[in-house]
Amino acid sequence: MPLEIPDINWSLLMPQLVIVSTLLIVLVFDMFDAISKKTLGWMTIVGAGIALWSSIDLLQAGTDQTQFNEMFRIDSYSLFFNIIFLVSTILVALVSISYLGSGDKKQGPYYLLILLATLGMMLMAAGNELIIVFLGLELMSLSLYVLASYFRESPASSEAGMKYLLLGAFASAFFLYGIALVYGAAGTTNIPEIISKLSVGDQLSLLSESPLFLAGIFLLIVGFGFKVAIVPFHQWAPDVYEGAPTTIAAFISAGPKAAGFAAFLTIFVDALPKLPTQATGVIVLLAMLTMTVGNVIAIAQTNIKRMLAYSSIAHAGYVMIGLAAANPDGKSSAMLYLFIYCVMNIGAFGVVIMARTADGENLMISDYAGLGFRKPLLAMFMTLMLLSLAGFPPTAGFVGKLYVFKSAVEARHYWLVIFGAINTAISAFYYLRVVVTMYMREPEEELEFKPYPPTLVIGLVLAAIGILLIGILPSLLLDQAQSAVQSALL
Amino acid sequence: MSPNLILVLLISPLVGFLINGLFGKWLKGNEKLSGGIGALAVLVSLICSISAFISVKNGNPLEGDAGHLYSWIVSGAFIAGGPFEVNIGFHVDALTTVMLLVITGVGFLIHVYSIGYMHGDEGYTRYFAYLNLFVFAMLILVLGNNYLMMFVGWEGVGLCSYLLIGFWYEKQSATDAGKKAFIVNRIGDFGFLLGMFTLFAAFGSLDFVSIFDKAEAGTIEIVFGETTKATLMVATLLLFVGAIGKSAQLPLYVWLPDAMEGPTPVSALIHAATMVTAGVYMIARSAILYNLAETGAVVAWIGVLTALFAAIIALKQNDIKRILAYSTVSQLGYMFVGVGVGAYASGIFHLVTHAFFKGLMFLTAGSVMHAMANELDIRKMGGLRNKLPITHATFLVGALAIAGAPFLSGFWSKDEILHSAWDSFPFIYIIGLVTAFLTAFYMFRLIFVTFYGESRVEPEVASHLHESPAVMWLPLAILAVPSALIGLLLGVGGHNSWFHHFTEDVFPKAHEASGSVLLFMAISSVVGIAGIAYAWKRYKDRAPSAEPTNTLQKVVANKFYVDEVYNTFIVQPIKGASHFLLWKLFDSGIIDGIVNGVAALIRVIGGMLRRLQTGIVQAYIVSMVIGIVLFLAYYLFFT
């Protein structure tokens, strides 16, 4: 068989190519000691910025094509997710520059791995093919394992990386096994083909009831469930977030979760209506379980990083509501939610970094007592992020929740929405508790805070503006998400 | 008129708030800069308001689709009438521009005055931040093209009012007054919310234009009762409950006199000129609904009773700001009479004139306090006119205006309201006339006791008596001009006056009041002058007696014991009930029981989960596998 080289339109691959070039440049420049370590961070930001700009450019041009023999999709859906990933990467890099400091720690690999993980996420969102999705997943995960244990001298960090690796490998095995079973049943790994094979005309096909296929689909749910940390596959998350460097906890909680959902949504929003109803039942059940367990355990936390970890588990549950709705609105609202979630969550972790003192990080919620008046800027950022996480108008978090709930109402999942609403109320308790601690409690001891690094403040200001802007003008983003879903339908 | 103009108008005070709010630390040392930024922000709004006013005057308002900015939330078809949209947009017509000019015009002067008045205060930048935020919220209230935006502004001004009443939060009385205002307003706001819900259920929208169009066309879902009218009655009365709270009418007026704990310029701006008139604005805006529901009579009666009641209380007060506060409550009552009897333009006209003369009087009161080292008791004043000539002159202008002295602004607007009331509500007319007499009397009692007669100022204070600096007296002088003349400029000719022509497109046509305009004017003048004369006879050279002499006086001096009655019959029972029922029984017993139970449960579960969340990876894998097996079982076998 002669080898066919597919026609490749390189200009469509600009975002990915820019990221690859940036990571190569970072790799090379890291070898020169004369280069300030901070420069590498700025390179990352510039590279991600260019990739972001070209993604937006492609999105506005209405690009809708596949590449590499239909394995790779460049359409408004994948481009929208590119924007989420790249915005997260830029914010995390901004927060990281001061966090890593100008010490002698090697910083080249840090940014290199962040860029590699970003590339993996972009592959996952663009994958039109289970194999590509798996490739992206592994590229992303392997980078994250290393990043989680980046502070090698810290036992907690090493432990976090180790755990993440072992459990991640376990989940990857399930995922791969799922792909194998699906391939065995459907005869293809191309996602649109699999979905089209589920129905013949208006009728569901035999494939949709084949146990082999269903088992494969279920294992895919497990694999994704692990990556996006839904209950009961969530246990790695609190340990990893707590042990990993705070910037990496922010990173892991944002982009990779969005990437997992990108692929999750691609497959399941279209497939669920064609699968037996208990498949939807499983998703609904997982969503309820995830929200409830995440929020209830978050109440009991005294460590703010662990609290944010459980909160991020709960937020995955809210996104699952959009997934369970399995309609175009559900898909677009989940996309909107993921964007908002990434910005506000990175923002919240950013404030945790901001609250560092000379002795290290202040991770206990009680350390935040009295900051409302002593550190008004910090407290204001924290309040804004927490209000948004809790879903108060006029922040973005409100808009995100509203549309997710709305899509589920339209799909008649009333119980799911009621669960979501109750959970929102529960979550308000532990988010607002931090606000109350900041403004209404007296500190037990005076803490000497480090001066705020400018890059961190820039990152937080950007996140704050984003949250308020989307909260006041949601159509900026929602229209993009909706048209991305609409164009996929046509 | 482009929406961009309105955006600049709206955003400018917000920018001022952000600058003073975020960079207060750096501005603290520089009062001029901080206050200057605050005043400048409002000045920009004032200029935009004038420009908007000219546009509207040239027949170019911003209404309907033109004012639509964007849809905040678009929701699915939950309701019969199509998708639910929450729109953000502006509605700028004659009524709006009148409000804009009052808010930014009076607001600007008060900002300038505050630069001097707040000199040396600890919270100088905080003060200007709040004041700018207030102007921003008030602008949202009047600019919005739907009830939701109005509500956002409504709550925003309530928050700022709370913050500014309790501005000197080290003072127990100030924080108490702030809380009182906030809580009493909650009652009203709850009514407003319910009213909004009713409107939404009846019309499927909250936009002014679509509600008013549907109301006129009669396409209303019946939510309450049998008829569309019943539904509208419920909606308008609930909205009026909101107005009663915000505009301090019977029985919710009690917060306003206490609100005088805030800085005096705040009393002038928020608790006289602008925020408290929001209820009047809301009813005028909803004129079509009130006309259809025919609930105006309720509004008018509450208004006139409040006017009388507050005027009686004002007779026996000795605190200069409290007299003005009760006078505000009383004058707001007149405005409600105006909008209640269907003379919307007259009610709004009185709102405008009142904003000028009452704002002026509060500022002069501030000037007196400034000179007297914050003394408020008029019995300790007297003979101040020689020491504070400008303050005296400007106060006199304000007092003459409110007393209805011929040809000053209050004369025209009050007369119009009374005249309009005469036809359908002769009793309201008579009560209004009595109130007018009382108003002239208590206001000139205040003047004569404060500025005339023998000086009763304590010697220590007397040595420091001085006229206020220019930054303070200049706004007084400027405000005195419209207080005196605005009626002559805009109000001459009753229903054919300039003001009525300007606003005629906004309001449903009021019926022409019958009877000779001149006769009514003559009666009003006589009543006003009689009040002044009687005050002169009684107080030209003596202070009010220290103790009330008979029971009636005692009752009045104690404000009819309303606060005490509320305290005994509402506050204490609620506190008691909340203590025993809610706290001891419900909270401690049930809620804490649940919470403790849940906590105990969580501890138990946590104990079990901790065994899972050991940090041991093998255990995690085991729990994952269990999860997988359980879900797989459900997934494959439960069909």
Short mmCIF file of C-alpha atoms in Angstrom, two decimals, chain B residues 7 11 56 59 61 109 133 137 143 178 219 221-222 227 248 250 273 350 399 404 440 497-498 529 539 584 614:
data_model
loop_
_atom_site.label_atom_id
_atom_site.label_comp_id
_atom_site.label_asym_id
_atom_site.label_seq_id
_atom_site.Cartn_x
_atom_site.Cartn_y
_atom_site.Cartn_z
CA LEU B 7 -23.26 55.48 29.37
CA ILE B 11 -20.20 55.41 34.40
CA VAL B 56 -35.35 65.39 24.93
CA GLY B 59 -38.09 65.86 20.72
CA PRO B 61 -35.82 60.91 23.62
CA LEU B 109 -23.40 71.17 44.59
CA LEU B 133 -21.53 55.14 44.53
CA ALA B 137 -27.00 53.70 41.99
CA LEU B 143 -32.21 55.41 33.79
CA GLY B 178 -28.25 52.75 59.86
CA THR B 219 -53.52 41.84 27.24
CA GLU B 221 -52.69 37.51 32.40
CA ILE B 222 -55.04 37.42 35.37
CA THR B 227 -60.31 40.72 36.47
CA ALA B 248 -40.75 57.26 54.37
CA LEU B 250 -46.94 56.15 57.10
CA ALA B 273 -33.43 65.59 47.53
CA HIS B 350 -43.00 69.44 43.67
CA ALA B 399 -38.12 78.47 54.45
CA GLY B 404 -45.59 78.65 50.25
CA ALA B 440 -45.31 77.60 57.51
CA SER B 497 -46.97 75.87 32.46
CA TRP B 498 -43.68 75.06 30.84
CA ILE B 529 -48.63 83.95 55.47
CA TYR B 539 -41.50 82.93 68.81
CA LYS B 584 -34.01 28.55 71.53
CA THR B 614 -5.72 7.73 53.93
#
